[in-house]
JSON list of C-alpha atoms in Angstrom, two decimals:
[
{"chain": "K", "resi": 64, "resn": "UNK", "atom": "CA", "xyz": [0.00, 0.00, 0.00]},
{"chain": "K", "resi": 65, "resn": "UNK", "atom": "CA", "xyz": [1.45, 3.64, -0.56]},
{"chain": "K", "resi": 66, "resn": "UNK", "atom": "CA", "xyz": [-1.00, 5.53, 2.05]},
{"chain": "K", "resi": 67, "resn": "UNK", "atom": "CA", "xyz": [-1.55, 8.92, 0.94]},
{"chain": "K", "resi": 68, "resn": "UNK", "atom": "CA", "xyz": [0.44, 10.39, -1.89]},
{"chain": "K", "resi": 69, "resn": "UNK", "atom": "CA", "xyz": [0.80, 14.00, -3.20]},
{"chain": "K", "resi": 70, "resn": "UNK", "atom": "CA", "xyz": [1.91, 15.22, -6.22]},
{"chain": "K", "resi": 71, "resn": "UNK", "atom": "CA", "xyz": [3.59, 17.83, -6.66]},
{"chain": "K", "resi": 72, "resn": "UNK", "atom": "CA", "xyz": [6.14, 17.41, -3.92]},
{"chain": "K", "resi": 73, "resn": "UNK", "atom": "CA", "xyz": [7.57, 21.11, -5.02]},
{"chain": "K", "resi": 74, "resn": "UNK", "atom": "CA", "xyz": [5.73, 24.13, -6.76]},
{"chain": "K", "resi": 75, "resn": "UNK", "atom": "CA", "xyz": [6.94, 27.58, -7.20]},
{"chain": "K", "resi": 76, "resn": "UNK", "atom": "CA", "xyz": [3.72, 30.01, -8.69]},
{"chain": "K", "resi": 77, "resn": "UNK", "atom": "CA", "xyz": [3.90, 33.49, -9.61]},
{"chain": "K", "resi": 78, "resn": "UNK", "atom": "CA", "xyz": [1.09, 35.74, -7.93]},
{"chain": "K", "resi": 79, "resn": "UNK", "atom": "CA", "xyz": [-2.62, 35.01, -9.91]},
{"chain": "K", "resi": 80, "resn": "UNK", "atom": "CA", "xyz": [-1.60, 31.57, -11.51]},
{"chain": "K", "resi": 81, "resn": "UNK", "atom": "CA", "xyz": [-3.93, 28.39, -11.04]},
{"chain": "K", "resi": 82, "resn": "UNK", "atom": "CA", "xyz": [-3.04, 24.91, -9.79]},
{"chain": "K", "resi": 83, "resn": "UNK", "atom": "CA", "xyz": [-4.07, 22.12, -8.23]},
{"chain": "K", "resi": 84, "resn": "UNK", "atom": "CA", "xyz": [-2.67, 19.86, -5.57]},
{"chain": "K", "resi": 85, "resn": "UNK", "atom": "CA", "xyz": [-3.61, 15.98, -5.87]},
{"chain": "K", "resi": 86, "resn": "UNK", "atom": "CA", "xyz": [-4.13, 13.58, -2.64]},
{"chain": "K", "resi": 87, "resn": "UNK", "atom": "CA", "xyz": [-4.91, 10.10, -3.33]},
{"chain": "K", "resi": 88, "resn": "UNK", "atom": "CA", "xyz": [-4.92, 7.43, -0.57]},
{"chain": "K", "resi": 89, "resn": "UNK", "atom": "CA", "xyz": [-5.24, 3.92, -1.33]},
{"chain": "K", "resi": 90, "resn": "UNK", "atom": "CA", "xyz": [-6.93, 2.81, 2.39]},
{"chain": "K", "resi": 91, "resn": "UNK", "atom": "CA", "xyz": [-10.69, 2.57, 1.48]},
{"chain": "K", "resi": 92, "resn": "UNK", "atom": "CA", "xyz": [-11.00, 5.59, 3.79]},
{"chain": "K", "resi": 93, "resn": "UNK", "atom": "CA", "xyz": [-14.05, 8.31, 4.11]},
{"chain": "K", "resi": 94, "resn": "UNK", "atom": "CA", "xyz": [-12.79, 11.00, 5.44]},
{"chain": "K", "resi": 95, "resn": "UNK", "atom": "CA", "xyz": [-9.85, 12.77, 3.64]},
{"chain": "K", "resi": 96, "resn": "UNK", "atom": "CA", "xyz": [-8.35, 16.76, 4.74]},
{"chain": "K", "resi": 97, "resn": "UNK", "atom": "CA", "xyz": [-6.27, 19.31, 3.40]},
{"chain": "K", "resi": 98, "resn": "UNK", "atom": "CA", "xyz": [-4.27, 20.98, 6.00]},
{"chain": "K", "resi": 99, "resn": "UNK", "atom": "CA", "xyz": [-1.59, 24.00, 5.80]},
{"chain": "K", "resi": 100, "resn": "UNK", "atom": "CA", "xyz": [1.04, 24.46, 7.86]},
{"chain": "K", "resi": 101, "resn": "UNK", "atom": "CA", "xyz": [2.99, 28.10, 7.82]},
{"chain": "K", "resi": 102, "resn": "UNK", "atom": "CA", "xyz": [6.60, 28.01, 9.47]},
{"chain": "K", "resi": 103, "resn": "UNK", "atom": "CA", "xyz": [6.58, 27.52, 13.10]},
{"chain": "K", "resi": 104, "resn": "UNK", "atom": "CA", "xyz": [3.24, 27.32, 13.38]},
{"chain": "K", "resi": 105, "resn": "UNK", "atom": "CA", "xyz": [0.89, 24.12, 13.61]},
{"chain": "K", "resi": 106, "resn": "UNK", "atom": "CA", "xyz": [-1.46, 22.45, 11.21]},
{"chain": "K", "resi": 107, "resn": "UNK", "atom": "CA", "xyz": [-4.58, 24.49, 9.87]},
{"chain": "K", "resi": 108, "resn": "UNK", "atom": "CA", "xyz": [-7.75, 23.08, 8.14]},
{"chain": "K", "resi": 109, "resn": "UNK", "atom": "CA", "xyz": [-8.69, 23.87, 4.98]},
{"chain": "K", "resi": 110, "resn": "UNK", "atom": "CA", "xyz": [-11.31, 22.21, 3.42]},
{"chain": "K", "resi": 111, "resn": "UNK", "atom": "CA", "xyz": [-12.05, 18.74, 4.41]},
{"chain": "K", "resi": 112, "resn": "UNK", "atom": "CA", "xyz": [-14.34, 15.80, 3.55]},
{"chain": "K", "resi": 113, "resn": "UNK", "atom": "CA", "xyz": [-16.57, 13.06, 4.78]},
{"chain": "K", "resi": 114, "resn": "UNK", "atom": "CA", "xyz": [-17.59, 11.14, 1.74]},
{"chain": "K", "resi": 115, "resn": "UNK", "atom": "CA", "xyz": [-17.21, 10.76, -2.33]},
{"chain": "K", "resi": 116, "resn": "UNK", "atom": "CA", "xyz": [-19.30, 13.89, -3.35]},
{"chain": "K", "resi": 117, "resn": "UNK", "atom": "CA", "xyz": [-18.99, 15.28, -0.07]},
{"chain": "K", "resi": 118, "resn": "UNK", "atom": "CA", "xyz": [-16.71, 19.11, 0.73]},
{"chain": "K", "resi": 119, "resn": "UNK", "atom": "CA", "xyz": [-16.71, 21.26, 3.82]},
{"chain": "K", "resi": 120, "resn": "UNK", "atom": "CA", "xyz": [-14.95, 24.11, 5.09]},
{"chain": "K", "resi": 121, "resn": "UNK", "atom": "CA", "xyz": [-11.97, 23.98, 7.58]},
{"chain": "K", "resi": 122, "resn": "UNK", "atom": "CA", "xyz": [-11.03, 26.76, 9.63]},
{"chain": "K", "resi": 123, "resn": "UNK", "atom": "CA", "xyz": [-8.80, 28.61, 6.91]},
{"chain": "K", "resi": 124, "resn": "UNK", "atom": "CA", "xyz": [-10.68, 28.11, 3.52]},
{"chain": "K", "resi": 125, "resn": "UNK", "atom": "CA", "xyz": [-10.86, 31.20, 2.01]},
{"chain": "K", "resi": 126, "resn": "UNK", "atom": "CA", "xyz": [-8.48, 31.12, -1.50]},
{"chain": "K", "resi": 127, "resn": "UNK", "atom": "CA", "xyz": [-9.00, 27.36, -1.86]},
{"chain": "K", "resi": 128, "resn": "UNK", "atom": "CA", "xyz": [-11.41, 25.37, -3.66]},
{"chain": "K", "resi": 129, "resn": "UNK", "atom": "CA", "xyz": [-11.70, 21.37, -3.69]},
{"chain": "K", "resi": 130, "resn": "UNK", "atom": "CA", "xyz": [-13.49, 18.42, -4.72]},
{"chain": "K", "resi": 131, "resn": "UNK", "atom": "CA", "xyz": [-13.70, 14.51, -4.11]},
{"chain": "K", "resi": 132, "resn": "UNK", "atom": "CA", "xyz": [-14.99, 13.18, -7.52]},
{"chain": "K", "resi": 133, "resn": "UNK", "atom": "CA", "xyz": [-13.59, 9.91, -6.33]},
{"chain": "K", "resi": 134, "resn": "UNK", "atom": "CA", "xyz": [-13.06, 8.37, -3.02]},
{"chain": "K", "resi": 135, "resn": "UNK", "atom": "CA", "xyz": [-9.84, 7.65, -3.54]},
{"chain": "K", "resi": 136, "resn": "UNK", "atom": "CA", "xyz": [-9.09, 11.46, -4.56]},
{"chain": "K", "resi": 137, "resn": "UNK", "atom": "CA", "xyz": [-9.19, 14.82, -2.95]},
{"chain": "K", "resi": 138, "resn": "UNK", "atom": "CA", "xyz": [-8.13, 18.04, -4.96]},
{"chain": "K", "resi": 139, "resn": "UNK", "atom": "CA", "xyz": [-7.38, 21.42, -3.63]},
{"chain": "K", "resi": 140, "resn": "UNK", "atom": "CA", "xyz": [-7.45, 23.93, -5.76]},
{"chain": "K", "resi": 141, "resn": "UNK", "atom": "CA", "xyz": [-5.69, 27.80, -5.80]},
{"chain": "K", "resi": 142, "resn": "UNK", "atom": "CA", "xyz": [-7.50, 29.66, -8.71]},
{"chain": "K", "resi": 143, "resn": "UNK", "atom": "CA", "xyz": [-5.57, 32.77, -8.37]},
{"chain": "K", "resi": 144, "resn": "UNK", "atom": "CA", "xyz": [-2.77, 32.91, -6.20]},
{"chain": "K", "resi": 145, "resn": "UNK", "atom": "CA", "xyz": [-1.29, 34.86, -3.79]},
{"chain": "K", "resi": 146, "resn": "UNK", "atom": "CA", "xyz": [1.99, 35.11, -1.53]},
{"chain": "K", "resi": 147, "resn": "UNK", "atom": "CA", "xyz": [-0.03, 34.66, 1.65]},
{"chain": "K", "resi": 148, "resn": "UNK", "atom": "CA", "xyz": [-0.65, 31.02, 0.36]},
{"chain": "K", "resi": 149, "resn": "UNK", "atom": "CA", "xyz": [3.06, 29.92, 0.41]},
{"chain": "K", "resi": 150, "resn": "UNK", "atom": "CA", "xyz": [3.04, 26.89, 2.56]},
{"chain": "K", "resi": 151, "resn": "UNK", "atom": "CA", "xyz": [3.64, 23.35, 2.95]},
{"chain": "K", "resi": 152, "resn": "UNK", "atom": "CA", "xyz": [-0.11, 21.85, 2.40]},
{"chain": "K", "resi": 153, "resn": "UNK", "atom": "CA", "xyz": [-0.70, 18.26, 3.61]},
{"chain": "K", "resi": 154, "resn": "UNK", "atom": "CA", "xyz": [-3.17, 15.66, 3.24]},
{"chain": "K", "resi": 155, "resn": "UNK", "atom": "CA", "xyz": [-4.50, 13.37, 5.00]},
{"chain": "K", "resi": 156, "resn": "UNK", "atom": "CA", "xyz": [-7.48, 10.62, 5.08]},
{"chain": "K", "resi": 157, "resn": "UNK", "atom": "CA", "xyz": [-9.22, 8.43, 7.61]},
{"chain": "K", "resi": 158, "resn": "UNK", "atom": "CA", "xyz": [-11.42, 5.30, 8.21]},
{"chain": "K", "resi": 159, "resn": "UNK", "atom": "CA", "xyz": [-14.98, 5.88, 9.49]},
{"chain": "K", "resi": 160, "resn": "UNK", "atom": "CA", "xyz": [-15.31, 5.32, 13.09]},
{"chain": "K", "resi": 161, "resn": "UNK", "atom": "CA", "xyz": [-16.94, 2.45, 13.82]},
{"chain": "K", "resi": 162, "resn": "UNK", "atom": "CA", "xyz": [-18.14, 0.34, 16.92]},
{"chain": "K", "resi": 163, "resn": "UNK", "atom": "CA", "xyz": [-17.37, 1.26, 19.93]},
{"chain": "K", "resi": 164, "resn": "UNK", "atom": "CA", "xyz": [-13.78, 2.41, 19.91]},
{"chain": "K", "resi": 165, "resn": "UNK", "atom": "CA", "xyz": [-14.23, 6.01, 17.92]},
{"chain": "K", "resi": 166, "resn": "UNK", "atom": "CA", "xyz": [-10.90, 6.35, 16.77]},
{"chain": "K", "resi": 167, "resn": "UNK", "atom": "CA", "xyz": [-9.40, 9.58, 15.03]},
{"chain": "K", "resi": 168, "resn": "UNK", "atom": "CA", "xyz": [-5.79, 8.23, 13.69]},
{"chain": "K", "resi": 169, "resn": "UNK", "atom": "CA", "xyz": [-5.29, 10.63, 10.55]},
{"chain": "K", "resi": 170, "resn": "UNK", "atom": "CA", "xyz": [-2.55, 9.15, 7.95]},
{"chain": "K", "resi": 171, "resn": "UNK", "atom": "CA", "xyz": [-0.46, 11.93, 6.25]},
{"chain": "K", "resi": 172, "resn": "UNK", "atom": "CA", "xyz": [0.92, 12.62, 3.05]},
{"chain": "K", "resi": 173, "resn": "UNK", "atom": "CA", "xyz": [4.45, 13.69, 2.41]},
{"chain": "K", "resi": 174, "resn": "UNK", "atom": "CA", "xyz": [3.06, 17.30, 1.76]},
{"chain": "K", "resi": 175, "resn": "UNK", "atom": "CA", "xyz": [3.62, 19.51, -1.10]},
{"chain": "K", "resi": 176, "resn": "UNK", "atom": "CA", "xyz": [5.49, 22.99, -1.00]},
{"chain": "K", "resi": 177, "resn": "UNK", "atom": "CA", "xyz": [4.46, 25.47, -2.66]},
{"chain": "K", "resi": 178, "resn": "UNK", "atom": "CA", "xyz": [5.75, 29.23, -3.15]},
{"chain": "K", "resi": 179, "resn": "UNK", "atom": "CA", "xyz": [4.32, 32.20, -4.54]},
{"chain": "K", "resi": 180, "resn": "UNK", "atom": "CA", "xyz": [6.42, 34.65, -5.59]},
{"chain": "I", "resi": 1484, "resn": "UNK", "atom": "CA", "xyz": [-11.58, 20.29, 21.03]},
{"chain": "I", "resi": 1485, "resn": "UNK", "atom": "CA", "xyz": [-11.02, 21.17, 23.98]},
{"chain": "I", "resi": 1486, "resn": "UNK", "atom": "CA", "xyz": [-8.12, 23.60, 24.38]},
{"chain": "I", "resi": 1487, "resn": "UNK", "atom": "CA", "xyz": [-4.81, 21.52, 25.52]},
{"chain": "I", "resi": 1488, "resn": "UNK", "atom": "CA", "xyz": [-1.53, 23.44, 26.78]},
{"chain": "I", "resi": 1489, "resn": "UNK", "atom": "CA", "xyz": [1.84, 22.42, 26.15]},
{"chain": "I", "resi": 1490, "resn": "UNK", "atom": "CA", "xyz": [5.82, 23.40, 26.34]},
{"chain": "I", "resi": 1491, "resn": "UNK", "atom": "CA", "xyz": [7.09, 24.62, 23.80]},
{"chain": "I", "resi": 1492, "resn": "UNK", "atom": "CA", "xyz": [10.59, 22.53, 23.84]},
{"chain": "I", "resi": 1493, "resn": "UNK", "atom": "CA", "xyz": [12.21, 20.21, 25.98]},
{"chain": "I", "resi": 1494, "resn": "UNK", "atom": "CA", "xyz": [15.15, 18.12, 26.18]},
{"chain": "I", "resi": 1495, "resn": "UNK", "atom": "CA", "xyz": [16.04, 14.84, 26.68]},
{"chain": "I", "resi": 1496, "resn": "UNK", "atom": "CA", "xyz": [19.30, 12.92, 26.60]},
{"chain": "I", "resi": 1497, "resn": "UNK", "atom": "CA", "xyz": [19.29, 9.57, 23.85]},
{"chain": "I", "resi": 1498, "resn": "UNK", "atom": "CA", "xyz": [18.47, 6.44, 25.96]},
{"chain": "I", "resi": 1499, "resn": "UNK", "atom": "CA", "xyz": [16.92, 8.29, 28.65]},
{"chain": "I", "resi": 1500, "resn": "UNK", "atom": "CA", "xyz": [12.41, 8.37, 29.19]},
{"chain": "I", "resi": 1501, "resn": "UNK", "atom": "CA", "xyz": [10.64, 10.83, 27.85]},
{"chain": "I", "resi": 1502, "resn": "UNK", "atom": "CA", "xyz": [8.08, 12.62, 29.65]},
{"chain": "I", "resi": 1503, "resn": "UNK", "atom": "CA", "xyz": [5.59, 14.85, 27.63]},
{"chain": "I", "resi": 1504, "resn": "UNK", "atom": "CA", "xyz": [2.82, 17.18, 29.42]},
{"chain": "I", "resi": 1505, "resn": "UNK", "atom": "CA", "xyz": [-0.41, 17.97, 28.15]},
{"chain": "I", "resi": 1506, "resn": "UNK", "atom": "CA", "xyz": [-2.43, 19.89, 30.20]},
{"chain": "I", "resi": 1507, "resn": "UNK", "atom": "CA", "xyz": [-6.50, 19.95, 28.92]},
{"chain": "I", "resi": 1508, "resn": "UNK", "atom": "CA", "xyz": [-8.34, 20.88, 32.13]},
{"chain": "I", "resi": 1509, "resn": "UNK", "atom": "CA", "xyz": [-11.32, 21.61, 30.27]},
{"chain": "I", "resi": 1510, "resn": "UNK", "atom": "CA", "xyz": [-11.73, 18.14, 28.50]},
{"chain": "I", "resi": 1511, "resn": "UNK", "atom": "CA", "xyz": [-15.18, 16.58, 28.14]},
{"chain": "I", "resi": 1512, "resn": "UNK", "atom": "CA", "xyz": [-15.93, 13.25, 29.27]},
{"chain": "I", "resi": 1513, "resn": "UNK", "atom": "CA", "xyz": [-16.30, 12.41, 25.81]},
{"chain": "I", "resi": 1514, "resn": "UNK", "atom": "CA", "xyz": [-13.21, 13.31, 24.94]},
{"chain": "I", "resi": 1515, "resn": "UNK", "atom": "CA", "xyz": [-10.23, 11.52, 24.17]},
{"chain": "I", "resi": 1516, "resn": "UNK", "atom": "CA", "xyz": [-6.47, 12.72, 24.26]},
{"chain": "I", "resi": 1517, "resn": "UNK", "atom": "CA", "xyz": [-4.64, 12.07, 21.15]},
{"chain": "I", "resi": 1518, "resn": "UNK", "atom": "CA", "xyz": [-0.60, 12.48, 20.70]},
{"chain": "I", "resi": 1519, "resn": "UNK", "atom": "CA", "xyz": [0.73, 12.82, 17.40]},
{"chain": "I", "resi": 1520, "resn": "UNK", "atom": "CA", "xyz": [4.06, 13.64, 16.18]},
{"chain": "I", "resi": 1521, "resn": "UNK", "atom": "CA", "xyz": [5.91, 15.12, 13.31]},
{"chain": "I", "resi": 1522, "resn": "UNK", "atom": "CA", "xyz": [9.72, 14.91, 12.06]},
{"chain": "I", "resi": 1523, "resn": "UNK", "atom": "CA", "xyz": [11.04, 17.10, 10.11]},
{"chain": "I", "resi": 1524, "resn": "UNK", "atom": "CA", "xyz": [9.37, 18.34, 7.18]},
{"chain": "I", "resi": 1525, "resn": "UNK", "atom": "CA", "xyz": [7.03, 15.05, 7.30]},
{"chain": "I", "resi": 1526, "resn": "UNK", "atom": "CA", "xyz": [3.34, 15.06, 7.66]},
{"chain": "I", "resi": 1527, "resn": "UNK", "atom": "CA", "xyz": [2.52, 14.07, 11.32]},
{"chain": "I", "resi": 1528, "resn": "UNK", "atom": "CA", "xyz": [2.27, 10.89, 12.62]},
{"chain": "I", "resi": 1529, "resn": "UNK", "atom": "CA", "xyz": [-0.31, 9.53, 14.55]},
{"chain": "I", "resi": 1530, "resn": "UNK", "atom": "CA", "xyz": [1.49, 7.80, 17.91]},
{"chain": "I", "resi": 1531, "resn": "UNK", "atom": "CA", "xyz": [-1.47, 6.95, 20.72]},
{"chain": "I", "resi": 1532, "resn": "UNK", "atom": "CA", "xyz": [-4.76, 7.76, 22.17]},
{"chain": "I", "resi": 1533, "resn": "UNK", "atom": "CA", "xyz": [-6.58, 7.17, 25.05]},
{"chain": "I", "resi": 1534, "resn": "UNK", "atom": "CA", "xyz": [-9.73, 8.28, 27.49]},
{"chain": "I", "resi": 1535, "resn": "UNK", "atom": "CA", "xyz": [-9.08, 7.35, 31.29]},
{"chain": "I", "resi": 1536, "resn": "UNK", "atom": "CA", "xyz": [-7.18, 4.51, 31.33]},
{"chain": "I", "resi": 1537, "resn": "UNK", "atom": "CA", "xyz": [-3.38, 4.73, 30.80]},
{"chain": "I", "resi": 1538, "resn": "UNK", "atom": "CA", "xyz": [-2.35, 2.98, 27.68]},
{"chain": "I", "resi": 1539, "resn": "UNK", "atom": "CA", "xyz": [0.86, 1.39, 25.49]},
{"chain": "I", "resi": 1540, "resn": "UNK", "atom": "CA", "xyz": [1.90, 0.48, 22.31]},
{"chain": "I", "resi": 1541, "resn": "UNK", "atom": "CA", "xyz": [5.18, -0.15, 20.61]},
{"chain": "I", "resi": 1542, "resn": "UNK", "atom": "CA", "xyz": [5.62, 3.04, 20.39]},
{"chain": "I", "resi": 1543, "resn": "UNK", "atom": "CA", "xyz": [4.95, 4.74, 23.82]},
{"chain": "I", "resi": 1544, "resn": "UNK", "atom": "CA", "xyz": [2.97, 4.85, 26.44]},
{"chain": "I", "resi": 1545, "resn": "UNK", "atom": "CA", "xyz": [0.06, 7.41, 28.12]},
{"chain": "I", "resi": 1546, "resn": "UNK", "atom": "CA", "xyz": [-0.45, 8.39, 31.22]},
{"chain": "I", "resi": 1547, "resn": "UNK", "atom": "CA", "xyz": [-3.98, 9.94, 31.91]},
{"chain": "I", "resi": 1548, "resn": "UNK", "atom": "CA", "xyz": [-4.39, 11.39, 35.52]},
{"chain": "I", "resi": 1549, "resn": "UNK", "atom": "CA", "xyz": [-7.80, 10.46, 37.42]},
{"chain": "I", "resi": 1550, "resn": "UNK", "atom": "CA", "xyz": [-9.21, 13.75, 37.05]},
{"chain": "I", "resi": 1551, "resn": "UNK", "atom": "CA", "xyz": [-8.14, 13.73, 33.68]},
{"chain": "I", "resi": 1552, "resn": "UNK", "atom": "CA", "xyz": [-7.19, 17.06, 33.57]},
{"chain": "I", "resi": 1553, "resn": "UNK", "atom": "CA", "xyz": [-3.85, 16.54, 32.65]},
{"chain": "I", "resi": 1554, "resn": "UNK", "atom": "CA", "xyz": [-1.77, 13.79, 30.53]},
{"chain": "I", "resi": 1555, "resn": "UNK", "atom": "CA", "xyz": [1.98, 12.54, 29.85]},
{"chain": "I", "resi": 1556, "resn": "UNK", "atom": "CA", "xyz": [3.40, 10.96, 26.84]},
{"chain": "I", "resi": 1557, "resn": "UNK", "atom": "CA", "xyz": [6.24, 8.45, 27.69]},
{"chain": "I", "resi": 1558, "resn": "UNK", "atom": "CA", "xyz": [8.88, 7.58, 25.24]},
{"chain": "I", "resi": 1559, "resn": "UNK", "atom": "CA", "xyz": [10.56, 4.67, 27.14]},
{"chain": "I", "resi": 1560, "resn": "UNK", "atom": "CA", "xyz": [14.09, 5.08, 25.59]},
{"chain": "I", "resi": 1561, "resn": "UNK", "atom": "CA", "xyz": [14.25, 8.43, 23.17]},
{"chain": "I", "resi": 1562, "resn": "UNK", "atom": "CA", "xyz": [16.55, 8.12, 20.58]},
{"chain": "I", "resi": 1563, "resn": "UNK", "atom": "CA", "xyz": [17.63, 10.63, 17.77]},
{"chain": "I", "resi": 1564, "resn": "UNK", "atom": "CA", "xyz": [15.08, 10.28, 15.45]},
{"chain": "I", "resi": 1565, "resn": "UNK", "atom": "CA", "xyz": [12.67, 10.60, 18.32]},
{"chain": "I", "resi": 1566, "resn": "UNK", "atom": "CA", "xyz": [13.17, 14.14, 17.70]},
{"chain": "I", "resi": 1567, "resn": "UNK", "atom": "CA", "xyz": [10.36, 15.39, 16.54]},
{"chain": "I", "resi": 1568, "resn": "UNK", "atom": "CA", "xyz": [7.39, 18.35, 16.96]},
{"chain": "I", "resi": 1569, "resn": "UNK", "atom": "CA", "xyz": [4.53, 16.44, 19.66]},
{"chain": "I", "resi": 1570, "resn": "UNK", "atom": "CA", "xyz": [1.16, 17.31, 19.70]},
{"chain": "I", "resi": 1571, "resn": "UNK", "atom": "CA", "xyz": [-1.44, 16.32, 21.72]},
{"chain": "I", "resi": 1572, "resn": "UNK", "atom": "CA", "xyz": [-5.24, 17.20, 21.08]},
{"chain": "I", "resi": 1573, "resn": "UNK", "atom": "CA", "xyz": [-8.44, 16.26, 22.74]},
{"chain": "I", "resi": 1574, "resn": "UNK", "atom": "CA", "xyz": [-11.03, 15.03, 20.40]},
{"chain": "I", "resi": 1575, "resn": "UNK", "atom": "CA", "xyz": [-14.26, 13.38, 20.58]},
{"chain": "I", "resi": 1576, "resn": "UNK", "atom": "CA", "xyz": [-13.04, 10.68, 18.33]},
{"chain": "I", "resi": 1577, "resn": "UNK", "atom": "CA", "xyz": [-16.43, 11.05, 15.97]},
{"chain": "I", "resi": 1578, "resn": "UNK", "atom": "CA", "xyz": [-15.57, 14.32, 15.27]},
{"chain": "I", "resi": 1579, "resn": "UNK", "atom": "CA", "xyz": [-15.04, 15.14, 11.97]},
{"chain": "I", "resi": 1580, "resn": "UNK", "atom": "CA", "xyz": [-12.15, 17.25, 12.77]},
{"chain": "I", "resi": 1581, "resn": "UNK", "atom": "CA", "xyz": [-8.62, 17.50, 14.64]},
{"chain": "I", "resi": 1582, "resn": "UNK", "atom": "CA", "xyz": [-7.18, 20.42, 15.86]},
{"chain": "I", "resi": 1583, "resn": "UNK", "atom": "CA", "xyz": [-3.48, 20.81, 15.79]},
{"chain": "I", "resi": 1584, "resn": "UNK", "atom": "CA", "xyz": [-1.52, 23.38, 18.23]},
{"chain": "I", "resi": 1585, "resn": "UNK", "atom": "CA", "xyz": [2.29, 24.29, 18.04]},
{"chain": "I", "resi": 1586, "resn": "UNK", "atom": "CA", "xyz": [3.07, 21.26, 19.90]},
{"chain": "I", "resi": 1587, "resn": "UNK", "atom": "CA", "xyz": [5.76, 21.02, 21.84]},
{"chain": "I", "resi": 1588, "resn": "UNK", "atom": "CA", "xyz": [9.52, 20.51, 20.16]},
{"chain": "I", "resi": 1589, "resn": "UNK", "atom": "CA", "xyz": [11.80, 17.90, 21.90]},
{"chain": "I", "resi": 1590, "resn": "UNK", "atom": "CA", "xyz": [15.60, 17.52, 21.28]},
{"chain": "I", "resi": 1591, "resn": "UNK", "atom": "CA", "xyz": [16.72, 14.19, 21.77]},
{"chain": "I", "resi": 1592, "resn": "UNK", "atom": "CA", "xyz": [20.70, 14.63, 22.36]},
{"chain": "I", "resi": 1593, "resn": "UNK", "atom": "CA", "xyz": [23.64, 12.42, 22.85]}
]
């Protein structure tokens, strides 16, 4: 199994270019996230997701768009970018909880950094 | 979540325990206390969890205090590449959502 993968691993954008940043997890799972994380500082939520079909907003979502066509896929998108969004952006993904253990374990992806000049 | 406090760094000498606080004196009863950790420049890792009881795994053990108002992460022998950013987070386990502090650094050191 190879978890969650993102591609790119490395992105440099000049300010008001598009892209999108591809998460795929091979784990059956639900639940899949897009986090950011700005130096020094912890993990933020973007946009996040319970299902195939399925997109909600995190705590930071504003400048971001995504959608989960697929269950194995989650895409963030930047339609017109700006400095502020230079970060290292992570995904992750998650079973369901089921039974009686609820269980939050969160697998990772390698992240992808991106810079906007 | 409920809000959890930790220190910002600590230290610890290669072979030697671990001990990491969490403080979350506002934690639910539904609530469990999760640690996670994250190396260098690597998404986070998820290390243990647990609600009241203490709890171990091959990676480390927790220590939740009766009142549960308060927790410790123990990493039985720390080695280098136990270095690493820790977090710890209370979460109801359903929820949807984790919520990720600054963690606290530790240096492991020879």
């Amino acid at each position: 199994n190879a978890g969650v993968t993102q591609t790119p691993k490395f992105r440099v954008l000049k300010t008001g270019q598009s892209m999108t940043l591809l998460c795929a997890q091979d784990m059956n799972h639900e639940y899949m996230y897009w986090y950011r994380q700005d130096p020094g500082m912890g993990l933020r939520l973007i946009h996040y997701s319970v299902g195939e079909g399925t997109t909600a907003k995190g705590e930071v979502p504003d400048g971001y768009n995504v959608s989960r066509l697929k269950k194995q896929n989650f895409l963030l998108g930047l339609e017109s970018a700006a400095p502020s969004q230079t970060s290292v952006y992570f995904c992750a993904s998650r079973q369901t909880p089921l039974g009686r253990e609820f269980h939050n374990e969160q697998f990772f992806g390698p992240g992808t950094r991106l810079t906007v000049l | 979540d409920a809000k959890t406090t930790q220190p910002p760094s600590m230290d610890c000498a290669e072979g030697r325990a671990a001990n990491l606080p969490c403080n979350h004196s506002t934690i639910s009863g539904n609530e469990y206390v999760y640690w996670y950790r994250q190396i260098h420049s690597q998404g986070p890792q998820y290390i243990i969890h647990g609600l009241k009881n203490n709890e171990t795994n091959e990676m480390a053990s927790l220590i939740i205090t009766e009142d549960r108002k308060s927790s410790t992460l123990i990493l039985p022998h720390a080695t280098l590449r136990d270095t690493a950013v820790y977090y710890c987070i209370a979460n109801t386990g359903t929820a949807s959502k984790l919520t990720f502090g600054t963690g606290t650094r530790l240096q492991v050191t020879l």
